[in-house]
Amino acid sequence: MRGKFISFEGIDGCGKTTQVKLLEEHLKKEGYDLLVLREPGGTRVGEKVREILLDRENLIFPVTEMLLYASSRAQLVEEKILPALSKGQMVIVDRFVDSSYVYQGYARGLGLEKVKIVNEIATKGLFPDITVYIDITPEEAIKRRQGKKADRLEGEDYEFHKKVREGYLRLVKDFPERFVLIDGMQEVLAVHKMVVKAVEEYLKGAKV
Ligand SMILES: Nc1ncnc2c1ncn2[C@@H]1O[C@H](COP(=O)(O)OP(=O)(O)OP(=O)(O)O)[C@@H](O)[C@H]1O
Ligand SMILES: [Mg+2]
């Protein structure tokens, strides 16, 4: 049987990486065979693309940015995700195609149509079975970042974070069958419990 494919989404600092790690530990204890990957990156080529994307010295135009993300994603899908899913492994990704819809399509204003066309090629039409969207306010994101050195994308201003959140909330509304919205304003373990509940409910339903 094909493995399940789970993605985590949300604005910078909402707790994706923290929650992916906790869910990974939980599911491994439950005996699941898992592969955890991050975007951009997750492959040798993808990690190189990631360096280009995060480097503050780089002036990257929105179209270039869209294509760089898509190239990292194409490599990840072909090299890691599809082979793992076909072996029956569960795959968890820290960001996937929705990040491009929201960041490049919506917040940077390229439009969803362009992002859709490019990403259909990059992912071969693959979408996550379930997407955990962790919702926090832009104010909270900035608070959590204080004192840390920001990379090129994290250095974006408040208005940008606000737009990104709006974009995510639209996607959640448009694709309710795939998205679960989790309140990320609560403390780490409380968020973890909600994530586990949502994922387990999905897995139970999917087995039937
Ligand atoms: N529920 C929470 N409450 C308070 N702080 C949190 C919570 N979850 C995560 N944090 C803290 O917020 C910061 C960002 O968390 P994390 O790196 O998991 O976010 P992220 O969504 O992966 O961010 P990025 O998009 O930049 O990779 C970390 O310092 C983390 O310890
Ligand atoms: Mg992270």
PDB file of C-alpha atoms and ligand atoms in Angstrom:
ATOM      1  CA  MET A   1       0.000   0.000   0.000  1.00  0.00           C
ATOM      2  CA  ARG A   2       1.164   3.519  -0.811  1.00  0.00           C
ATOM      3  CA  GLY A   3       2.414   5.391   2.275  1.00  0.00           C
ATOM      4  CA  LYS A   4       0.706   8.446   3.705  1.00  0.00           C
ATOM      5  CA  PHE A   5       2.012  11.893   2.904  1.00  0.00           C
ATOM      6  CA  ILE A   6       1.746  14.643   5.546  1.00  0.00           C
ATOM      7  CA  SER A   7       2.864  18.264   5.198  1.00  0.00           C
ATOM      8  CA  PHE A   8       3.287  21.025   7.769  1.00  0.00           C
ATOM      9  CA  GLU A   9       2.646  24.640   6.852  1.00  0.00           C
ATOM     10  CA  GLY A  10       2.480  28.048   8.496  1.00  0.00           C
ATOM     11  CA  ILE A  11       4.274  31.379   8.721  1.00  0.00           C
ATOM     12  CA  ASP A  12       7.913  31.576   9.785  1.00  0.00           C
ATOM     13  CA  GLY A  13       8.327  30.738  13.438  1.00  0.00           C
ATOM     14  CA  CYS A  14       4.871  29.179  13.900  1.00  0.00           C
ATOM     15  CA  GLY A  15       6.455  25.979  15.194  1.00  0.00           C
ATOM     16  CA  LYS A  16       6.548  23.668  12.159  1.00  0.00           C
ATOM     17  CA  THR A  17      10.008  22.240  12.800  1.00  0.00           C
ATOM     18  CA  THR A  18       9.291  21.865  16.529  1.00  0.00           C
ATOM     19  CA  GLN A  19       6.036  20.028  15.833  1.00  0.00           C
ATOM     20  CA  VAL A  20       7.412  17.858  13.022  1.00  0.00           C
ATOM     21  CA  LYS A  21      10.093  16.610  15.405  1.00  0.00           C
ATOM     22  CA  LEU A  22       7.603  15.836  18.176  1.00  0.00           C
ATOM     23  CA  LEU A  23       5.237  14.076  15.774  1.00  0.00           C
ATOM     24  CA  GLU A  24       8.144  12.082  14.352  1.00  0.00           C
ATOM     25  CA  GLU A  25       9.101  10.866  17.833  1.00  0.00           C
ATOM     26  CA  HIS A  26       5.500  10.018  18.625  1.00  0.00           C
ATOM     27  CA  LEU A  27       4.835   8.097  15.419  1.00  0.00           C
ATOM     28  CA  LYS A  28       8.148   6.236  15.622  1.00  0.00           C
ATOM     29  CA  LYS A  29       7.194   5.049  19.106  1.00  0.00           C
ATOM     30  CA  GLU A  30       3.925   3.838  17.614  1.00  0.00           C
ATOM     31  CA  GLY A  31       5.937   1.771  15.162  1.00  0.00           C
ATOM     32  CA  TYR A  32       5.446   3.758  11.955  1.00  0.00           C
ATOM     33  CA  ASP A  33       8.131   3.645   9.282  1.00  0.00           C
ATOM     34  CA  LEU A  34       8.768   7.323   8.595  1.00  0.00           C
ATOM     35  CA  LEU A  35      10.765   9.622   6.396  1.00  0.00           C
ATOM     36  CA  VAL A  36      11.008  13.272   7.474  1.00  0.00           C
ATOM     37  CA  LEU A  37      12.120  15.906   4.971  1.00  0.00           C
ATOM     38  CA  ARG A  38      12.393  19.655   4.811  1.00  0.00           C
ATOM     39  CA  GLU A  39      11.834  22.250   2.144  1.00  0.00           C
ATOM     40  CA  PRO A  40      13.626  23.803   0.462  1.00  0.00           C
ATOM     41  CA  GLY A  41      16.274  21.097   0.713  1.00  0.00           C
ATOM     42  CA  GLY A  42      16.038  17.460   1.686  1.00  0.00           C
ATOM     43  CA  THR A  43      18.332  16.321  -1.133  1.00  0.00           C
ATOM     44  CA  ARG A  44      21.923  17.181  -2.047  1.00  0.00           C
ATOM     45  CA  VAL A  45      20.765  19.411  -4.895  1.00  0.00           C
ATOM     46  CA  GLY A  46      17.896  20.847  -2.858  1.00  0.00           C
ATOM     47  CA  GLU A  47      20.178  21.858   0.013  1.00  0.00           C
ATOM     48  CA  LYS A  48      22.297  23.819  -2.468  1.00  0.00           C
ATOM     49  CA  VAL A  49      19.203  25.561  -3.780  1.00  0.00           C
ATOM     50  CA  ARG A  50      18.235  26.266  -0.149  1.00  0.00           C
ATOM     51  CA  GLU A  51      21.551  28.070   0.401  1.00  0.00           C
ATOM     52  CA  ILE A  52      20.851  30.329  -2.576  1.00  0.00           C
ATOM     53  CA  LEU A  53      17.328  31.076  -1.365  1.00  0.00           C
ATOM     54  CA  LEU A  54      18.261  31.918   2.217  1.00  0.00           C
ATOM     55  CA  ASP A  55      21.384  33.998   1.486  1.00  0.00           C
ATOM     56  CA  ARG A  56      20.674  37.612   2.418  1.00  0.00           C
ATOM     57  CA  GLU A  57      23.237  38.851  -0.111  1.00  0.00           C
ATOM     58  CA  ASN A  58      21.170  37.501  -3.006  1.00  0.00           C
ATOM     59  CA  LEU A  59      18.739  39.740  -4.842  1.00  0.00           C
ATOM     60  CA  ILE A  60      16.154  37.228  -6.067  1.00  0.00           C
ATOM     61  CA  PHE A  61      13.211  38.244  -8.238  1.00  0.00           C
ATOM     62  CA  PRO A  62       9.822  36.660  -7.505  1.00  0.00           C
ATOM     63  CA  VAL A  63       9.817  34.482 -10.655  1.00  0.00           C
ATOM     64  CA  THR A  64      13.351  33.272  -9.927  1.00  0.00           C
ATOM     65  CA  GLU A  65      12.261  32.498  -6.383  1.00  0.00           C
ATOM     66  CA  MET A  66       9.261  30.504  -7.583  1.00  0.00           C
ATOM     67  CA  LEU A  67      11.423  28.460  -9.956  1.00  0.00           C
ATOM     68  CA  LEU A  68      14.136  27.821  -7.366  1.00  0.00           C
ATOM     69  CA  TYR A  69      11.598  26.488  -4.880  1.00  0.00           C
ATOM     70  CA  ALA A  70      10.028  24.392  -7.609  1.00  0.00           C
ATOM     71  CA  SER A  71      13.388  22.936  -8.631  1.00  0.00           C
ATOM     72  CA  SER A  72      14.221  21.934  -5.063  1.00  0.00           C
ATOM     73  CA  ARG A  73      10.742  20.401  -4.794  1.00  0.00           C
ATOM     74  CA  ALA A  74      11.022  18.523  -8.099  1.00  0.00           C
ATOM     75  CA  GLN A  75      14.254  16.936  -6.912  1.00  0.00           C
ATOM     76  CA  LEU A  76      12.708  16.035  -3.555  1.00  0.00           C
ATOM     77  CA  VAL A  77       9.619  14.459  -5.117  1.00  0.00           C
ATOM     78  CA  GLU A  78      11.556  12.367  -7.612  1.00  0.00           C
ATOM     79  CA  GLU A  79      14.527  11.405  -5.426  1.00  0.00           C
ATOM     80  CA  LYS A  80      12.878  10.928  -2.029  1.00  0.00           C
ATOM     81  CA  ILE A  81       9.127  11.304  -1.702  1.00  0.00           C
ATOM     82  CA  LEU A  82       7.777   9.094  -4.487  1.00  0.00           C
ATOM     83  CA  PRO A  83      10.172   6.180  -3.826  1.00  0.00           C
ATOM     84  CA  ALA A  84       9.365   6.273  -0.086  1.00  0.00           C
ATOM     85  CA  LEU A  85       5.601   6.414  -0.625  1.00  0.00           C
ATOM     86  CA  SER A  86       5.703   3.549  -3.073  1.00  0.00           C
ATOM     87  CA  LYS A  87       7.615   1.461  -0.503  1.00  0.00           C
ATOM     88  CA  GLY A  88       4.765   2.148   1.918  1.00  0.00           C
ATOM     89  CA  GLN A  89       6.720   4.563   4.099  1.00  0.00           C
ATOM     90  CA  MET A  90       4.976   7.529   5.666  1.00  0.00           C
ATOM     91  CA  VAL A  91       6.491  10.841   4.548  1.00  0.00           C
ATOM     92  CA  ILE A  92       6.341  14.046   6.597  1.00  0.00           C
ATOM     93  CA  VAL A  93       7.505  17.291   5.002  1.00  0.00           C
ATOM     94  CA  ASP A  94       8.283  20.572   6.726  1.00  0.00           C
ATOM     95  CA  ARG A  95       6.660  22.791   4.022  1.00  0.00           C
ATOM     96  CA  PHE A  96       5.532  21.715   0.547  1.00  0.00           C
ATOM     97  CA  VAL A  97       3.589  23.093  -2.403  1.00  0.00           C
ATOM     98  CA  ASP A  98       1.219  25.253  -0.323  1.00  0.00           C
ATOM     99  CA  SER A  99       4.181  27.399   0.745  1.00  0.00           C
ATOM    100  CA  SER A 100       4.676  28.367  -2.896  1.00  0.00           C
ATOM    101  CA  TYR A 101       1.000  29.170  -3.400  1.00  0.00           C
ATOM    102  CA  VAL A 102       1.071  31.414  -0.353  1.00  0.00           C
ATOM    103  CA  TYR A 103       4.546  33.011  -0.515  1.00  0.00           C
ATOM    104  CA  GLN A 104       5.136  33.378  -4.245  1.00  0.00           C
ATOM    105  CA  GLY A 105       1.581  33.239  -5.570  1.00  0.00           C
ATOM    106  CA  TYR A 106      -0.205  35.313  -2.963  1.00  0.00           C
ATOM    107  CA  ALA A 107       2.246  37.339  -0.857  1.00  0.00           C
ATOM    108  CA  ARG A 108       4.666  38.171  -3.685  1.00  0.00           C
ATOM    109  CA  GLY A 109       1.777  38.630  -6.081  1.00  0.00           C
ATOM    110  CA  LEU A 110       2.760  36.258  -8.892  1.00  0.00           C
ATOM    111  CA  GLY A 111      -0.751  34.829  -8.938  1.00  0.00           C
ATOM    112  CA  LEU A 112      -1.885  31.315  -8.102  1.00  0.00           C
ATOM    113  CA  GLU A 113      -2.182  30.233 -11.727  1.00  0.00           C
ATOM    114  CA  LYS A 114       1.545  30.540 -12.500  1.00  0.00           C
ATOM    115  CA  VAL A 115       2.508  28.780  -9.308  1.00  0.00           C
ATOM    116  CA  LYS A 116       0.051  26.012 -10.106  1.00  0.00           C
ATOM    117  CA  ILE A 117       1.458  25.395 -13.589  1.00  0.00           C
ATOM    118  CA  VAL A 118       5.083  25.330 -12.440  1.00  0.00           C
ATOM    119  CA  ASN A 119       4.332  23.139  -9.438  1.00  0.00           C
ATOM    120  CA  GLU A 120       2.284  20.611 -11.344  1.00  0.00           C
ATOM    121  CA  ILE A 121       5.446  19.955 -13.321  1.00  0.00           C
ATOM    122  CA  ALA A 122       7.624  19.926 -10.185  1.00  0.00           C
ATOM    123  CA  THR A 123       5.432  17.583  -8.133  1.00  0.00           C
ATOM    124  CA  LYS A 124       3.968  15.514 -10.966  1.00  0.00           C
ATOM    125  CA  GLY A 125       0.617  16.435  -9.480  1.00  0.00           C
ATOM    126  CA  LEU A 126       1.414  15.024  -6.028  1.00  0.00           C
ATOM    127  CA  PHE A 127      -0.395  16.637  -3.086  1.00  0.00           C
ATOM    128  CA  PRO A 128      -0.179  15.772   0.612  1.00  0.00           C
ATOM    129  CA  ASP A 129      -2.941  13.544   2.000  1.00  0.00           C
ATOM    130  CA  ILE A 130      -3.197  15.843   4.998  1.00  0.00           C
ATOM    131  CA  THR A 131      -1.729  19.291   5.634  1.00  0.00           C
ATOM    132  CA  VAL A 132      -1.258  20.512   9.193  1.00  0.00           C
ATOM    133  CA  TYR A 133      -1.451  24.302   9.145  1.00  0.00           C
ATOM    134  CA  ILE A 134      -0.175  25.855  12.371  1.00  0.00           C
ATOM    135  CA  ASP A 135      -1.787  29.239  12.819  1.00  0.00           C
ATOM    136  CA  ILE A 136      -0.131  32.077  14.727  1.00  0.00           C
ATOM    137  CA  THR A 137      -0.366  35.858  14.424  1.00  0.00           C
ATOM    138  CA  PRO A 138       2.398  37.832  12.677  1.00  0.00           C
ATOM    139  CA  GLU A 139       3.024  39.612  16.007  1.00  0.00           C
ATOM    140  CA  GLU A 140       3.725  36.267  17.679  1.00  0.00           C
ATOM    141  CA  ALA A 141       6.035  35.231  14.821  1.00  0.00           C
ATOM    142  CA  ILE A 142       8.072  38.405  15.265  1.00  0.00           C
ATOM    143  CA  LYS A 143       8.145  37.955  19.056  1.00  0.00           C
ATOM    144  CA  ARG A 144       9.493  34.418  18.721  1.00  0.00           C
ATOM    145  CA  ARG A 145      12.176  35.588  16.314  1.00  0.00           C
ATOM    146  CA  GLN A 146      13.514  38.369  18.539  1.00  0.00           C
ATOM    147  CA  GLY A 147      17.221  38.148  19.206  1.00  0.00           C
ATOM    148  CA  LYS A 148      17.792  35.623  16.418  1.00  0.00           C
ATOM    149  CA  LYS A 149      19.616  36.344  13.188  1.00  0.00           C
ATOM    150  CA  ALA A 150      17.078  36.418  10.376  1.00  0.00           C
ATOM    151  CA  ASP A 151      17.746  34.815   6.979  1.00  0.00           C
ATOM    152  CA  ARG A 152      16.630  36.444   3.716  1.00  0.00           C
ATOM    153  CA  LEU A 153      13.000  35.376   4.064  1.00  0.00           C
ATOM    154  CA  GLU A 154      12.645  35.837   7.796  1.00  0.00           C
ATOM    155  CA  GLY A 155      13.839  39.409   7.392  1.00  0.00           C
ATOM    156  CA  GLU A 156      10.565  40.277   5.662  1.00  0.00           C
ATOM    157  CA  ASP A 157       8.412  42.843   7.414  1.00  0.00           C
ATOM    158  CA  TYR A 158       5.237  42.578   9.413  1.00  0.00           C
ATOM    159  CA  GLU A 159       2.963  43.312   6.439  1.00  0.00           C
ATOM    160  CA  PHE A 160       4.474  40.407   4.522  1.00  0.00           C
ATOM    161  CA  HIS A 161       3.882  37.952   7.406  1.00  0.00           C
ATOM    162  CA  LYS A 162       0.331  39.235   7.622  1.00  0.00           C
ATOM    163  CA  LYS A 163      -0.231  38.565   3.930  1.00  0.00           C
ATOM    164  CA  VAL A 164       1.276  35.096   4.215  1.00  0.00           C
ATOM    165  CA  ARG A 165      -1.120  34.262   7.024  1.00  0.00           C
ATOM    166  CA  GLU A 166      -4.061  35.552   4.978  1.00  0.00           C
ATOM    167  CA  GLY A 167      -2.945  33.349   2.096  1.00  0.00           C
ATOM    168  CA  TYR A 168      -2.843  30.273   4.300  1.00  0.00           C
ATOM    169  CA  LEU A 169      -6.259  30.993   5.785  1.00  0.00           C
ATOM    170  CA  ARG A 170      -7.667  31.191   2.253  1.00  0.00           C
ATOM    171  CA  LEU A 171      -6.178  27.826   1.328  1.00  0.00           C
ATOM    172  CA  VAL A 172      -7.579  26.248   4.500  1.00  0.00           C
ATOM    173  CA  LYS A 173     -11.001  27.576   3.545  1.00  0.00           C
ATOM    174  CA  ASP A 174     -10.703  26.455  -0.094  1.00  0.00           C
ATOM    175  CA  PHE A 175      -9.395  22.937   0.656  1.00  0.00           C
ATOM    176  CA  PRO A 176     -11.084  21.903   3.910  1.00  0.00           C
ATOM    177  CA  GLU A 177     -10.811  18.189   3.092  1.00  0.00           C
ATOM    178  CA  ARG A 178      -7.002  18.292   3.122  1.00  0.00           C
ATOM    179  CA  PHE A 179      -6.176  20.996   5.693  1.00  0.00           C
ATOM    180  CA  VAL A 180      -6.355  20.864   9.475  1.00  0.00           C
ATOM    181  CA  LEU A 181      -5.992  24.191  11.240  1.00  0.00           C
ATOM    182  CA  ILE A 182      -4.135  23.983  14.544  1.00  0.00           C
ATOM    183  CA  ASP A 183      -3.965  26.874  17.014  1.00  0.00           C
ATOM    184  CA  GLY A 184      -0.233  27.476  17.286  1.00  0.00           C
ATOM    185  CA  MET A 185      -0.534  30.222  19.907  1.00  0.00           C
ATOM    186  CA  GLN A 186      -0.681  27.662  22.707  1.00  0.00           C
ATOM    187  CA  GLU A 187       2.343  26.112  24.370  1.00  0.00           C
ATOM    188  CA  VAL A 188       4.433  23.525  22.517  1.00  0.00           C
ATOM    189  CA  LEU A 189       3.005  20.408  24.178  1.00  0.00           C
ATOM    190  CA  ALA A 190      -0.583  21.582  23.883  1.00  0.00           C
ATOM    191  CA  VAL A 191      -0.020  22.144  20.159  1.00  0.00           C
ATOM    192  CA  HIS A 192       1.619  18.712  19.904  1.00  0.00           C
ATOM    193  CA  LYS A 193      -1.450  17.055  21.443  1.00  0.00           C
ATOM    194  CA  MET A 194      -3.713  18.721  18.882  1.00  0.00           C
ATOM    195  CA  VAL A 195      -1.412  17.682  16.035  1.00  0.00           C
ATOM    196  CA  VAL A 196      -1.352  14.057  17.222  1.00  0.00           C
ATOM    197  CA  LYS A 197      -5.136  14.016  17.545  1.00  0.00           C
ATOM    198  CA  ALA A 198      -5.635  15.370  14.026  1.00  0.00           C
ATOM    199  CA  VAL A 199      -3.093  13.027  12.425  1.00  0.00           C
ATOM    200  CA  GLU A 200      -4.372   9.963  14.284  1.00  0.00           C
ATOM    201  CA  GLU A 201      -7.936  10.750  13.322  1.00  0.00           C
ATOM    202  CA  TYR A 202      -6.841  11.007   9.716  1.00  0.00           C
ATOM    203  CA  LEU A 203      -4.845   7.755   9.851  1.00  0.00           C
ATOM    204  CA  LYS A 204      -7.736   5.881  11.464  1.00  0.00           C
ATOM    205  CA  GLY A 205     -10.131   7.141   8.811  1.00  0.00           C
ATOM    206  CA  ALA A 206      -7.701   6.338   6.016  1.00  0.00           C
ATOM    207  CA  LYS A 207      -7.250   2.721   7.145  1.00  0.00           C
ATOM    208  CA  VAL A 208     -10.942   1.893   6.937  1.00  0.00           C
TER     209      VAL A 208
HETATM  210  N1  LIG B   1       3.958  26.811  20.779  1.00  0.00           N
HETATM  211  C1  LIG B   1       5.043  27.571  20.951  1.00  0.00           C
HETATM  212  N2  LIG B   1       5.064  28.554  21.875  1.00  0.00           N
HETATM  213  C2  LIG B   1       6.159  29.333  22.032  1.00  0.00           C
HETATM  214  N3  LIG B   1       7.298  29.222  21.322  1.00  0.00           N
HETATM  215  C3  LIG B   1       7.327  28.264  20.374  1.00  0.00           C
HETATM  216  C4  LIG B   1       6.211  27.390  20.136  1.00  0.00           C
HETATM  217  N4  LIG B   1       6.530  26.538  19.141  1.00  0.00           N
HETATM  218  C5  LIG B   1       7.786  26.864  18.757  1.00  0.00           C
HETATM  219  N5  LIG B   1       8.270  27.888  19.505  1.00  0.00           N
HETATM  220  C6  LIG B   1       9.563  28.551  19.376  1.00  0.00           C
HETATM  221  O1  LIG B   1       9.461  29.446  18.280  1.00  0.00           O
HETATM  222  C7  LIG B   1      10.643  29.408  17.482  1.00  0.00           C
HETATM  223  C8  LIG B   1      10.279  28.952  16.075  1.00  0.00           C
HETATM  224  O2  LIG B   1       9.873  27.592  16.085  1.00  0.00           O
HETATM  225  P1  LIG B   1      10.164  26.622  14.850  1.00  0.00           P
HETATM  226  O3  LIG B   1      11.574  26.748  14.432  1.00  0.00           O
HETATM  227  O4  LIG B   1       9.649  25.273  15.207  1.00  0.00           O
HETATM  228  O5  LIG B   1       9.215  27.310  13.769  1.00  0.00           O
HETATM  229  P2  LIG B   1       9.160  27.072  12.199  1.00  0.00           P
HETATM  230  O6  LIG B   1       7.718  27.177  11.851  1.00  0.00           O
HETATM  231  O7  LIG B   1       9.858  25.812  11.850  1.00  0.00           O
HETATM  232  O8  LIG B   1       9.941  28.330  11.645  1.00  0.00           O
HETATM  233  P3  LIG B   1      10.619  28.509  10.170  1.00  0.00           P
HETATM  234  O9  LIG B   1       9.492  28.714   9.209  1.00  0.00           O
HETATM  235  O10 LIG B   1      11.435  29.734  10.333  1.00  0.00           O
HETATM  236  O11 LIG B   1      11.436  27.269   9.911  1.00  0.00           O
HETATM  237  C9  LIG B   1      11.610  28.466  18.200  1.00  0.00           C
HETATM  238  O12 LIG B   1      12.455  29.228  19.020  1.00  0.00           O
HETATM  239  C10 LIG B   1      10.684  27.580  19.037  1.00  0.00           C
HETATM  240  O13 LIG B   1      11.327  27.094  20.188  1.00  0.00           O
HETATM  241 MG    MG B   2      11.440  25.423  10.524  1.00  0.00          MG
END
